[in-house]
């Protein structure tokens, strides 16, 4: 049986106070609870306090704000809210498609983007898209100090992030597109169509000039290494190339550069070999 | 034992106040405290959808939700739709008409999801495509029907309203 105490701060001020006062306690944050409840059910803990973010009324955490540099997405924005946002759908198809592939409607209504990122699962779908988009995590501590960190650096291992005990993720910043000419999407391969945790996924966001030469490349792979990985060498390779007329050698070379970053494991859903094959085939397909 | 927490909410149209243990899951609260047994406990992992209920118009899994977070909210369970004594809800009528029920275990969840989605479609004045209907039901497992009849029933709801 789950047995823990819950504290529900309503303002940032109350939140910081709760965090400060809890430094010697065993606590977890609860946002949409779709990961946390399963985690706690599988690993019952004593003397646990849950800091409940569901009652927090602060737009820095809750809203999607657009400015001239990009989009600031509050950590408590739910998957459903993201899907209903036209700016996300039109400018960042990779994030929209990844979000639409998360679980089911009932889960998406609760699941937050911050929870997806802080869970640091190698198969987190929204997280994978955010890595391709070169998103930046905005982290705040209980004294109100803010630090920013590239999302790729924020992930430190399976279920591990750079967050310190007195810190919380407040929002995620996605930089504005420098071109309207984009090729952006998310492909997730699982063992069935619905409610599937990825066995391999790719997130791509290429920005092109009018001649279709790549001027900015974002490519991330999920579920094939302990963290989601930004495949920098492959991105550098494709920069300046015309993405609509790549030759066979370029496509192969691109896929090979991606393969370098994959360190897949075998588990009950797929073997390491299969994960890698899927990854290579997907990477080639999107360029053909 | 942690301090009990007071919550105020609306359940199936009636205002209510309760004191609960802070870690109580909503599905347990609904079944054990409110004695509304129409909401089913299936997998308790968010996979099967048997525990689906509606909060402020949105279908959620009550096994992945803390009961204290319904404070100030409007909760509807299957008992809040129709019963054999009251007229049935359109969703229930169509489920029966299409033979979309066998053992019935998944049914209340399916009905709640379809109810929430149909209200949303009505507000947006749209009739979803069959693929959209399927997508709306992806969070439900049914071991009896093979889904076709459930999808047919849901489609009939959207066409009628
Ligand atoms: C049946 C099922 C299917 C699923 N399918 C998918 C899927 O297809 N793809 C996918 O990506 N995920 C999937 N998930 C996982 C989950 O739904 C997502 O990861 C979701 O985005 C988590 O968000 P949450 O708000 O529910 O997080 P919570 O469960 O509330 O929190 C998750 C973790 O992050 C911490 N946390 C939350 N918010 C913050 C914050 N602001 N700052 C610091 N720490 C924080 C919590 O302490 C906890 O450790 C699935 C889950 C279930 C139950």
PDB file of N, CA, C and O in Angstrom, chain B residues 6 16 19 22 32 35-36 51 59 63 65-66 69-71 75 84 94 101-102 107 114-115 119 125 135 140 143 153:
ATOM      1  N   UNK B   6      -8.534  17.337   4.243  1.00  0.00           N
ATOM      2  CA  UNK B   6      -9.944  17.531   3.871  1.00  0.00           C
ATOM      3  C   UNK B   6     -10.048  17.918   2.403  1.00  0.00           C
ATOM      4  O   UNK B   6      -9.297  18.761   1.928  1.00  0.00           O
ATOM      5  N   UNK B  16     -19.599  17.334  -2.021  1.00  0.00           N
ATOM      6  CA  UNK B  16     -19.220  16.442  -0.934  1.00  0.00           C
ATOM      7  C   UNK B  16     -17.930  16.919  -0.264  1.00  0.00           C
ATOM      8  O   UNK B  16     -17.091  17.542  -0.909  1.00  0.00           O
ATOM      9  N   UNK B  19     -12.573  13.534   4.543  1.00  0.00           N
ATOM     10  CA  UNK B  19     -11.205  13.577   5.065  1.00  0.00           C
ATOM     11  C   UNK B  19     -10.522  12.275   4.671  1.00  0.00           C
ATOM     12  O   UNK B  19     -11.056  11.194   4.924  1.00  0.00           O
ATOM     13  N   UNK B  22      -3.472  11.215   2.828  1.00  0.00           N
ATOM     14  CA  UNK B  22      -2.961  11.953   1.667  1.00  0.00           C
ATOM     15  C   UNK B  22      -2.513  11.081   0.487  1.00  0.00           C
ATOM     16  O   UNK B  22      -2.596  11.506  -0.655  1.00  0.00           O
ATOM     17  N   UNK B  32     -13.736   2.413  -2.452  1.00  0.00           N
ATOM     18  CA  UNK B  32     -13.795   1.996  -1.045  1.00  0.00           C
ATOM     19  C   UNK B  32     -14.453   3.037  -0.137  1.00  0.00           C
ATOM     20  O   UNK B  32     -15.150   2.661   0.802  1.00  0.00           O
ATOM     21  N   UNK B  35     -17.899   4.065  -2.279  1.00  0.00           N
ATOM     22  CA  UNK B  35     -18.646   2.822  -2.574  1.00  0.00           C
ATOM     23  C   UNK B  35     -19.261   2.819  -3.971  1.00  0.00           C
ATOM     24  O   UNK B  35     -20.335   2.252  -4.191  1.00  0.00           O
ATOM     25  N   UNK B  36     -18.573   3.471  -4.891  1.00  0.00           N
ATOM     26  CA  UNK B  36     -19.031   3.452  -6.281  1.00  0.00           C
ATOM     27  C   UNK B  36     -18.215   2.392  -7.007  1.00  0.00           C
ATOM     28  O   UNK B  36     -17.074   2.608  -7.382  1.00  0.00           O
ATOM     29  N   UNK B  51     -10.231   1.850 -15.100  1.00  0.00           N
ATOM     30  CA  UNK B  51     -10.507   2.775 -14.002  1.00  0.00           C
ATOM     31  C   UNK B  51     -10.788   4.197 -14.485  1.00  0.00           C
ATOM     32  O   UNK B  51     -10.776   5.138 -13.693  1.00  0.00           O
ATOM     33  N   UNK B  59     -11.145  12.793 -19.523  1.00  0.00           N
ATOM     34  CA  UNK B  59     -11.015  11.405 -19.070  1.00  0.00           C
ATOM     35  C   UNK B  59      -9.592  11.166 -18.577  1.00  0.00           C
ATOM     36  O   UNK B  59      -8.625  11.511 -19.252  1.00  0.00           O
ATOM     37  N   UNK B  63      -6.292   5.319 -11.402  1.00  0.00           N
ATOM     38  CA  UNK B  63      -5.242   4.578 -10.687  1.00  0.00           C
ATOM     39  C   UNK B  63      -3.927   5.345 -10.657  1.00  0.00           C
ATOM     40  O   UNK B  63      -2.983   4.948  -9.988  1.00  0.00           O
ATOM     41  N   UNK B  65      -3.752   8.764 -10.074  1.00  0.00           N
ATOM     42  CA  UNK B  65      -4.203  10.104  -9.671  1.00  0.00           C
ATOM     43  C   UNK B  65      -4.395  10.107  -8.172  1.00  0.00           C
ATOM     44  O   UNK B  65      -5.019   9.195  -7.618  1.00  0.00           O
ATOM     45  N   UNK B  66      -3.863  11.120  -7.499  1.00  0.00           N
ATOM     46  CA  UNK B  66      -4.065  11.203  -6.052  1.00  0.00           C
ATOM     47  C   UNK B  66      -5.456  11.768  -5.772  1.00  0.00           C
ATOM     48  O   UNK B  66      -5.846  12.790  -6.350  1.00  0.00           O
ATOM     49  N   UNK B  69      -6.087  15.447  -5.134  1.00  0.00           N
ATOM     50  CA  UNK B  69      -6.065  16.412  -6.240  1.00  0.00           C
ATOM     51  C   UNK B  69      -7.415  16.627  -6.910  1.00  0.00           C
ATOM     52  O   UNK B  69      -7.515  17.410  -7.849  1.00  0.00           O
ATOM     53  N   UNK B  70      -8.480  15.979  -6.404  1.00  0.00           N
ATOM     54  CA  UNK B  70      -9.819  16.317  -6.926  1.00  0.00           C
ATOM     55  C   UNK B  70     -10.429  17.473  -6.138  1.00  0.00           C
ATOM     56  O   UNK B  70     -11.531  17.926  -6.443  1.00  0.00           O
ATOM     57  N   UNK B  71      -9.708  17.975  -5.150  1.00  0.00           N
ATOM     58  CA  UNK B  71     -10.222  19.106  -4.375  1.00  0.00           C
ATOM     59  C   UNK B  71     -10.625  20.248  -5.314  1.00  0.00           C
ATOM     60  O   UNK B  71      -9.831  20.656  -6.155  1.00  0.00           O
ATOM     61  N   UNK B  75     -16.140  15.610 -10.498  1.00  0.00           N
ATOM     62  CA  UNK B  75     -15.801  14.239 -10.871  1.00  0.00           C
ATOM     63  C   UNK B  75     -17.047  13.485 -11.330  1.00  0.00           C
ATOM     64  O   UNK B  75     -18.089  13.561 -10.677  1.00  0.00           O
ATOM     65  N   UNK B  84     -30.222   1.851 -15.333  1.00  0.00           N
ATOM     66  CA  UNK B  84     -31.427   1.260 -15.933  1.00  0.00           C
ATOM     67  C   UNK B  84     -32.690   1.988 -15.496  1.00  0.00           C
ATOM     68  O   UNK B  84     -33.671   2.051 -16.230  1.00  0.00           O
ATOM     69  N   UNK B  94     -25.675   3.244 -27.289  1.00  0.00           N
ATOM     70  CA  UNK B  94     -24.999   2.780 -28.502  1.00  0.00           C
ATOM     71  C   UNK B  94     -24.128   1.544 -28.215  1.00  0.00           C
ATOM     72  O   UNK B  94     -24.014   0.651 -29.058  1.00  0.00           O
ATOM     73  N   UNK B 101     -20.443  -5.039 -25.564  1.00  0.00           N
ATOM     74  CA  UNK B 101     -20.145  -5.469 -24.199  1.00  0.00           C
ATOM     75  C   UNK B 101     -20.210  -6.978 -24.124  1.00  0.00           C
ATOM     76  O   UNK B 101     -21.168  -7.580 -24.607  1.00  0.00           O
ATOM     77  N   UNK B 102     -19.175  -7.585 -23.536  1.00  0.00           N
ATOM     78  CA  UNK B 102     -19.320  -9.010 -23.226  1.00  0.00           C
ATOM     79  C   UNK B 102     -19.203  -9.203 -21.720  1.00  0.00           C
ATOM     80  O   UNK B 102     -20.186  -9.143 -21.018  1.00  0.00           O
ATOM     81  N   UNK B 107     -16.001  -2.007 -19.703  1.00  0.00           N
ATOM     82  CA  UNK B 107     -17.048  -1.177 -20.284  1.00  0.00           C
ATOM     83  C   UNK B 107     -17.174   0.201 -19.643  1.00  0.00           C
ATOM     84  O   UNK B 107     -17.274   1.208 -20.348  1.00  0.00           O
ATOM     85  N   UNK B 114     -15.353   7.601 -24.084  1.00  0.00           N
ATOM     86  CA  UNK B 114     -16.172   7.997 -25.228  1.00  0.00           C
ATOM     87  C   UNK B 114     -17.054   9.185 -24.882  1.00  0.00           C
ATOM     88  O   UNK B 114     -17.246  10.089 -25.683  1.00  0.00           O
ATOM     89  N   UNK B 115     -17.559   9.201 -23.644  1.00  0.00           N
ATOM     90  CA  UNK B 115     -18.379  10.331 -23.190  1.00  0.00           C
ATOM     91  C   UNK B 115     -17.562  11.632 -23.262  1.00  0.00           C
ATOM     92  O   UNK B 115     -18.016  12.633 -23.827  1.00  0.00           O
ATOM     93  N   UNK B 119     -18.168  14.808 -25.926  1.00  0.00           N
ATOM     94  CA  UNK B 119     -18.465  16.191 -25.498  1.00  0.00           C
ATOM     95  C   UNK B 119     -17.498  17.162 -26.165  1.00  0.00           C
ATOM     96  O   UNK B 119     -17.882  18.246 -26.604  1.00  0.00           O
ATOM     97  N   UNK B 125     -17.806  20.993 -32.722  1.00  0.00           N
ATOM     98  CA  UNK B 125     -18.689  20.773 -33.856  1.00  0.00           C
ATOM     99  C   UNK B 125     -18.032  19.901 -34.923  1.00  0.00           C
ATOM    100  O   UNK B 125     -18.033  20.228 -36.100  1.00  0.00           O
ATOM    101  N   UNK B 135      -7.938   6.089 -32.205  1.00  0.00           N
ATOM    102  CA  UNK B 135      -6.893   6.744 -31.404  1.00  0.00           C
ATOM    103  C   UNK B 135      -7.469   7.132 -30.033  1.00  0.00           C
ATOM    104  O   UNK B 135      -6.800   6.983 -29.007  1.00  0.00           O
ATOM    105  N   UNK B 140      -7.455   1.691 -23.804  1.00  0.00           N
ATOM    106  CA  UNK B 140      -8.355   0.672 -23.236  1.00  0.00           C
ATOM    107  C   UNK B 140      -8.018  -0.716 -23.750  1.00  0.00           C
ATOM    108  O   UNK B 140      -7.795  -0.906 -24.942  1.00  0.00           O
ATOM    109  N   UNK B 143     -10.577  -7.767 -23.512  1.00  0.00           N
ATOM    110  CA  UNK B 143     -10.165  -9.125 -23.882  1.00  0.00           C
ATOM    111  C   UNK B 143     -11.283  -9.905 -24.567  1.00  0.00           C
ATOM    112  O   UNK B 143     -11.077 -11.040 -24.974  1.00  0.00           O
ATOM    113  N   UNK B 153     -19.672   1.338 -31.959  1.00  0.00           N
ATOM    114  CA  UNK B 153     -20.586   2.003 -31.012  1.00  0.00           C
ATOM    115  C   UNK B 153     -20.184   3.463 -30.832  1.00  0.00           C
ATOM    116  O   UNK B 153     -21.026   4.367 -30.877  1.00  0.00           O
TER     117      UNK B 153
END
